[in-house]
Amino acid sequence: MFGDLISDTGNIILKGGLASVSLSSRLPYGMTSFHRPTGRCSNGLLMIDFISRALNLPLLNLYLKRTGVFNRGVDFAVAESTALDTSFFPARNIPVPISNTPLSAQMQWFKDHLKSVCRSPSDCAARLQRSLIMMGEIGGNDYKHAFFNVKSIQEVRTYVPHVVSATINGVKEVVGLGAVCVVLPRNLPIGCIPIYLTCFANRDPEAYDLMGCLREVNEFARYHNNYLQRALHSLRQKLKRDNPNMVVVYADYYGALESVPARALFLGFDRGSLLKSCCGIGGIYNYDGRRMCGTPGVPVCREPEKYIHLDGIHMTHKTYRHMSEFLIGDMLSKMQRVW
């Protein structure tokens, strides 16, 4: 499992240094499922946890947990990480967190891990032929770091080919090592997330869609997804020629999150809080970047199961469960051709 905060089950708090004091190491993170923080950016489980359960697998072991047992899966994801190497950002005056572990670094961890568990490259390839590789979600932070350092949507659109290229190269690398089943997720509808709604508030009502999400920001997310889908289609054709059994699943994370407020009443969410944070303070969306969830004095809602958004950036346990249910059927039907 590669990726960022939506996939990190705790590597962020094992990295050491400033990364180890991430807010996800404090309550209310983890309060629903574990009754303690685990480093997951959720009050409980993430989508990868629900997907693991659907495949009758245990929860993934963290790569940085050196005492872990890694025969049933490994998580290399680190919250706040980027698809692009850190060196991409300073040239554009974009700071990135010290915890950044870009996809290339996670890929090196992956290769180091294989060396430690395989007897030979052919043994590694045989293992990977029986494995599912989740390539992200990755790339969202590349854009987030840019947007919140006052880069225009027009400029950030020029980063999309770089982000997509880095992601596709990651798929090529794992396939080259022997993987035959890879899941590559779309990015989320970020215009519906409280941090974006707060920071890009617009007085023009036409800037918002019927759900109250920012049209232009979501259009950017779709631009990335369409670019990624075209690149993936081209890659698939090449991979299929080399290995007809190869499966690269394009996971619709965008549609998965979009489906939750669309079914809010049926799913038991509070219709008055669909765009608000459960844990937060201030403003229309209950989010203030200067007073983040997990810091002293920031309140937590009594019923997180009625909220889609946990802290203005991440979703709640219940949201991730419904998003995973949206995805699992399609993923499993495609993966059955391999296993």
Coordinates of C-alpha atoms in Angstrom, one line a residue:
M1 CA 0.0 0.0 0.0
F2 CA 1.4 3.3 -1.1
G3 CA 0.0 6.8 -0.6
D4 CA -0.7 9.6 1.8
L5 CA -3.0 10.4 4.7
I6 CA -6.0 8.5 3.3
S7 CA -3.9 5.3 3.3
D8 CA -1.5 5.8 6.2
T9 CA -2.4 3.5 9.1
G10 CA 0.3 5.0 11.4
N11 CA 3.7 5.4 9.7
I12 CA 3.5 9.1 10.3
I13 CA 3.9 8.7 14.0
L14 CA 6.7 6.2 13.7
K15 CA 8.9 8.4 11.5
G16 CA 10.4 10.2 14.4
G17 CA 11.2 13.9 14.8
L18 CA 8.5 16.4 14.2
A19 CA 6.5 13.9 12.2
S20 CA 6.0 11.7 15.3
V21 CA 4.0 14.5 17.0
S22 CA 1.4 14.6 14.2
L23 CA -2.1 15.6 15.5
S24 CA -3.2 12.1 14.5
S25 CA -1.3 10.8 17.5
R26 CA -3.9 12.4 19.8
L27 CA -7.5 11.9 20.5
P28 CA -10.1 12.2 19.0
Y29 CA -8.2 10.3 16.3
G30 CA -8.9 6.6 16.7
M31 CA -11.6 7.1 19.4
T32 CA -14.3 5.0 17.6
S33 CA -12.6 1.8 16.7
F34 CA -9.4 1.6 18.8
H35 CA -10.3 4.0 21.7
R36 CA -6.9 5.5 21.3
P37 CA -5.0 7.2 18.5
T38 CA -3.2 4.9 16.0
G39 CA -1.8 7.5 13.6
R40 CA -4.8 7.0 11.2
C41 CA -6.3 10.3 10.1
S42 CA -9.8 9.1 11.2
N43 CA -11.8 8.6 14.3
G44 CA -11.6 4.9 13.4
L45 CA -10.7 3.0 10.3
L46 CA -9.6 4.0 6.8
M47 CA -10.8 2.7 3.5
I48 CA -7.8 0.3 3.2
D49 CA -8.8 -1.2 6.6
F50 CA -12.3 -1.9 5.3
I51 CA -10.9 -3.3 2.0
S52 CA -8.5 -5.6 3.9
R53 CA -11.5 -6.9 5.9
A54 CA -13.5 -7.5 2.7
L55 CA -10.6 -9.6 1.3
N56 CA -10.5 -11.5 4.6
L57 CA -7.1 -10.1 5.4
P58 CA -5.8 -8.7 8.7
L59 CA -5.2 -4.9 9.0
L60 CA -2.0 -4.0 7.2
N61 CA 1.3 -3.9 9.2
L62 CA 3.2 -0.6 9.1
Y63 CA 6.5 -0.7 7.3
L64 CA 8.1 1.5 10.0
K65 CA 7.0 -0.9 12.7
R66 CA 10.1 -3.0 12.7
T67 CA 8.6 -5.7 14.9
G68 CA 5.7 -6.2 12.5
V69 CA 4.8 -9.4 10.7
F70 CA 4.7 -8.7 7.0
N71 CA 3.4 -11.9 5.5
R72 CA -0.1 -10.6 4.9
G73 CA 0.5 -7.1 3.7
V74 CA 2.6 -3.9 4.3
D75 CA 1.6 -0.2 4.4
F76 CA 4.2 2.2 3.1
A77 CA 1.9 5.2 3.0
V78 CA 2.8 8.3 5.0
A79 CA 0.4 11.2 5.7
E80 CA 1.1 14.5 4.0
S81 CA 3.3 12.8 1.3
T82 CA 3.4 13.7 -2.3
A83 CA 3.6 11.9 -5.6
L84 CA 6.4 14.2 -6.8
D85 CA 9.9 14.3 -5.2
T86 CA 10.4 17.0 -2.6
S87 CA 12.8 18.8 -4.9
F88 CA 10.0 19.7 -7.3
F89 CA 8.5 22.2 -4.8
P90 CA 11.2 24.6 -3.6
A91 CA 11.9 25.8 -7.2
R92 CA 8.2 26.9 -7.2
N93 CA 8.4 28.5 -3.7
I94 CA 6.2 25.8 -2.2
P95 CA 7.2 24.5 1.2
V96 CA 6.4 20.9 2.1
P97 CA 6.2 19.2 5.5
I98 CA 9.3 17.7 7.0
S99 CA 7.4 14.4 7.1
N100 CA 7.1 14.2 3.3
T101 CA 7.9 10.8 2.1
P102 CA 7.3 11.0 -1.7
L103 CA 6.2 8.1 -3.8
S104 CA 9.8 7.5 -4.9
A105 CA 10.9 7.1 -1.3
Q106 CA 8.0 4.8 -0.5
M107 CA 9.0 2.8 -3.6
Q108 CA 12.5 2.4 -2.3
W109 CA 11.0 1.1 1.0
F110 CA 9.1 -1.4 -1.0
K111 CA 12.2 -2.6 -2.8
D112 CA 14.1 -2.8 0.4
H113 CA 11.2 -4.8 1.9
L114 CA 11.2 -7.2 -1.0
K115 CA 15.0 -7.8 -0.5
S116 CA 14.4 -8.7 3.1
V117 CA 11.6 -11.3 2.4
C118 CA 12.5 -12.8 -1.0
R119 CA 15.2 -15.3 -1.8
S120 CA 15.5 -14.1 -5.4
P121 CA 13.9 -11.7 -7.9
S122 CA 11.9 -14.7 -9.2
D123 CA 10.7 -15.4 -5.7
C124 CA 9.6 -11.7 -5.4
A125 CA 7.8 -11.9 -8.7
A126 CA 5.9 -15.0 -7.6
R127 CA 4.9 -13.3 -4.3
L128 CA 3.8 -10.2 -6.2
Q129 CA 1.7 -12.2 -8.6
R130 CA -0.5 -13.2 -5.6
S131 CA -0.6 -9.6 -4.2
L132 CA -2.8 -6.6 -4.5
I133 CA -0.9 -3.3 -4.9
M134 CA -2.8 -0.1 -3.9
M135 CA -1.1 2.8 -5.6
G136 CA -2.4 5.6 -3.5
E137 CA -4.5 7.8 -3.3
I138 CA -1.4 9.9 -4.1
G139 CA -1.1 13.4 -5.6
G140 CA -3.7 15.3 -3.6
N141 CA -1.0 16.8 -1.4
D142 CA 1.1 18.0 -4.3
Y143 CA -1.9 20.2 -5.2
K144 CA -2.9 21.1 -1.7
H145 CA 0.6 22.4 -0.8
A146 CA 0.5 24.5 -4.0
F147 CA -3.0 25.9 -3.4
F148 CA -2.4 26.8 0.1
N149 CA 0.7 28.7 -0.9
V150 CA -1.3 31.0 -3.1
K151 CA -0.8 29.3 -6.4
S152 CA -3.6 29.8 -8.9
I153 CA -5.6 26.9 -10.3
Q154 CA -4.2 27.8 -13.8
E155 CA -0.6 27.4 -12.5
V156 CA -1.4 24.2 -10.5
R157 CA -3.0 22.7 -13.7
T158 CA 0.5 22.7 -15.2
Y159 CA 1.7 20.4 -12.4
V160 CA -0.8 17.7 -13.4
P161 CA 1.3 16.1 -16.1
H162 CA 4.2 15.8 -13.6
V163 CA 2.0 14.3 -10.8
V164 CA 0.4 11.8 -13.2
S165 CA 3.7 10.8 -14.7
A166 CA 5.1 10.1 -11.2
T167 CA 2.1 8.0 -10.4
I168 CA 2.2 6.0 -13.7
N169 CA 5.9 5.5 -13.2
G170 CA 5.1 4.0 -9.8
V171 CA 2.7 1.5 -11.5
K172 CA 5.4 0.6 -14.1
E173 CA 7.9 -0.1 -11.3
V174 CA 5.7 -2.5 -9.4
V175 CA 4.6 -4.2 -12.6
G176 CA 8.3 -4.5 -13.6
L177 CA 8.9 -6.3 -10.3
G178 CA 6.2 -8.8 -11.0
A179 CA 2.9 -7.3 -9.8
V180 CA -0.2 -8.2 -12.0
C181 CA -3.0 -6.6 -9.9
V182 CA -2.7 -2.9 -9.2
V183 CA -5.4 -0.4 -8.0
L184 CA -4.9 3.2 -9.0
P185 CA -7.4 5.6 -7.3
R186 CA -8.8 8.9 -8.6
N187 CA -8.5 12.0 -6.5
L188 CA -11.3 13.2 -4.3
P189 CA -13.8 16.0 -5.0
I190 CA -11.7 18.5 -3.0
G191 CA -14.2 21.3 -3.5
C192 CA -16.5 19.6 -1.0
I193 CA -13.9 19.4 1.8
P194 CA -14.1 22.0 4.6
I195 CA -10.5 23.1 4.3
Y196 CA -11.0 24.1 0.7
L197 CA -14.5 25.5 1.3
T198 CA -13.1 27.7 4.1
C199 CA -10.0 28.9 2.3
F200 CA -11.6 29.5 -1.1
A201 CA -14.9 30.9 0.1
N202 CA -16.6 32.9 -2.7
R203 CA -19.4 35.5 -2.4
D204 CA -20.8 34.5 -5.8
P205 CA -23.4 31.8 -5.3
E206 CA -22.7 30.6 -8.8
A207 CA -19.3 29.4 -7.5
Y208 CA -21.1 26.6 -5.7
D209 CA -22.9 23.6 -7.0
L210 CA -26.2 22.2 -5.7
M211 CA -24.4 20.3 -2.9
G212 CA -22.6 23.5 -1.8
C213 CA -19.2 22.4 -3.2
L214 CA -16.9 24.7 -5.0
R215 CA -17.4 24.2 -8.8
E216 CA -13.9 25.4 -10.0
V217 CA -12.0 23.4 -7.4
N218 CA -13.9 20.2 -8.2
E219 CA -13.4 20.9 -11.9
F220 CA -9.7 20.9 -11.2
A221 CA -10.0 17.5 -9.5
R222 CA -11.8 16.1 -12.5
Y223 CA -9.1 17.5 -14.8
H224 CA -6.5 15.6 -12.8
N225 CA -8.7 12.4 -12.9
N226 CA -9.3 12.6 -16.6
Y227 CA -5.6 13.2 -17.3
L228 CA -4.8 10.2 -15.1
Q229 CA -7.4 8.0 -16.8
R230 CA -6.1 8.7 -20.3
A231 CA -2.5 7.9 -19.1
L232 CA -3.7 4.7 -17.5
H233 CA -5.6 3.7 -20.6
S234 CA -2.4 4.0 -22.6
L235 CA -0.4 2.1 -20.0
R236 CA -3.1 -0.7 -19.8
Q237 CA -2.9 -1.3 -23.6
K238 CA 0.8 -1.8 -23.4
L239 CA 0.7 -3.9 -20.3
K240 CA -2.0 -6.1 -21.8
R241 CA 0.2 -6.8 -24.8
D242 CA 3.0 -8.0 -22.5
N243 CA 0.7 -9.9 -20.0
P244 CA -3.0 -10.5 -20.9
N245 CA -3.7 -11.4 -17.3
M246 CA -2.6 -8.0 -16.0
V247 CA -5.3 -6.0 -14.2
V248 CA -5.0 -2.3 -13.3
V249 CA -8.2 -1.1 -11.6
Y250 CA -9.1 2.5 -11.7
A251 CA -10.8 3.1 -8.4
D252 CA -13.3 5.9 -8.3
Y253 CA -12.6 7.6 -5.0
Y254 CA -14.2 10.8 -6.4
G255 CA -17.5 9.0 -7.0
A256 CA -17.2 7.2 -3.7
L257 CA -17.1 10.4 -1.7
E258 CA -19.6 12.1 -3.9
S259 CA -22.1 9.3 -3.3
V260 CA -22.1 9.8 0.5
P261 CA -23.9 13.2 0.7
A262 CA -26.1 12.1 -2.1
R263 CA -27.5 9.3 0.1
A264 CA -27.1 11.2 3.4
L265 CA -30.7 10.7 4.7
F266 CA -30.6 7.0 3.9
L267 CA -27.2 6.5 5.5
G268 CA -28.1 8.4 8.7
F269 CA -25.9 11.5 8.3
D270 CA -27.1 14.9 9.6
R271 CA -28.2 16.9 6.5
G272 CA -27.4 20.1 8.2
S273 CA -23.7 19.1 8.7
L274 CA -22.8 17.5 5.4
L275 CA -20.0 20.0 4.7
K276 CA -19.0 20.7 8.4
S277 CA -16.2 19.2 10.5
C278 CA -17.1 17.1 13.5
C279 CA -13.9 18.2 15.2
G280 CA -13.2 21.8 14.7
I281 CA -14.1 25.4 15.6
G282 CA -15.3 28.5 13.9
G283 CA -16.8 29.5 10.6
I284 CA -19.5 28.0 8.4
Y285 CA -17.7 24.7 8.0
N286 CA -16.4 24.4 11.6
Y287 CA -12.8 24.6 10.4
D288 CA -10.0 26.9 11.3
G289 CA -6.5 26.1 10.1
R290 CA -4.9 27.9 13.1
R291 CA -6.9 25.7 15.6
M292 CA -6.8 22.2 14.2
C293 CA -8.6 19.1 15.6
G294 CA -6.5 17.5 18.3
T295 CA -5.2 20.8 19.8
P296 CA -6.4 22.0 23.2
G297 CA -9.7 23.7 23.3
V298 CA -11.0 22.4 19.9
P299 CA -14.3 20.6 20.5
V300 CA -15.4 17.3 19.1
C301 CA -19.0 16.6 18.1
R302 CA -20.9 14.1 20.3
E303 CA -22.0 11.9 17.3
P304 CA -19.2 11.6 14.7
E305 CA -21.3 8.9 12.9
K306 CA -23.6 11.8 11.8
Y307 CA -20.7 13.6 10.1
I308 CA -19.0 13.0 6.8
H309 CA -15.9 15.1 7.7
L310 CA -13.9 14.5 10.8
D311 CA -11.5 17.5 11.0
G312 CA -11.9 19.5 7.8
I313 CA -9.4 17.5 5.8
H314 CA -10.1 13.9 6.6
M315 CA -13.3 11.9 6.7
T316 CA -14.9 9.9 9.5
H317 CA -14.8 6.2 10.1
K318 CA -18.4 5.9 8.9
T319 CA -17.7 7.8 5.7
Y320 CA -14.7 5.7 4.8
R321 CA -16.8 2.6 5.4
H322 CA -19.5 3.7 2.9
M323 CA -16.8 4.8 0.4
S324 CA -15.1 1.4 0.6
E325 CA -18.5 -0.3 0.1
F326 CA -19.0 1.8 -3.0
L327 CA -15.6 0.6 -4.4
I328 CA -15.2 -3.0 -3.2
G329 CA -17.7 -4.7 -5.5
D330 CA -16.2 -3.2 -8.7
M331 CA -12.7 -3.9 -7.5
L332 CA -13.3 -7.5 -6.6
S333 CA -15.1 -8.3 -9.8
K334 CA -12.1 -7.1 -11.8
M335 CA -9.5 -8.7 -9.5
Q336 CA -11.2 -12.2 -9.8
R337 CA -9.7 -12.5 -13.3
V338 CA -6.3 -12.6 -11.7
W339 CA -6.8 -14.6 -8.5

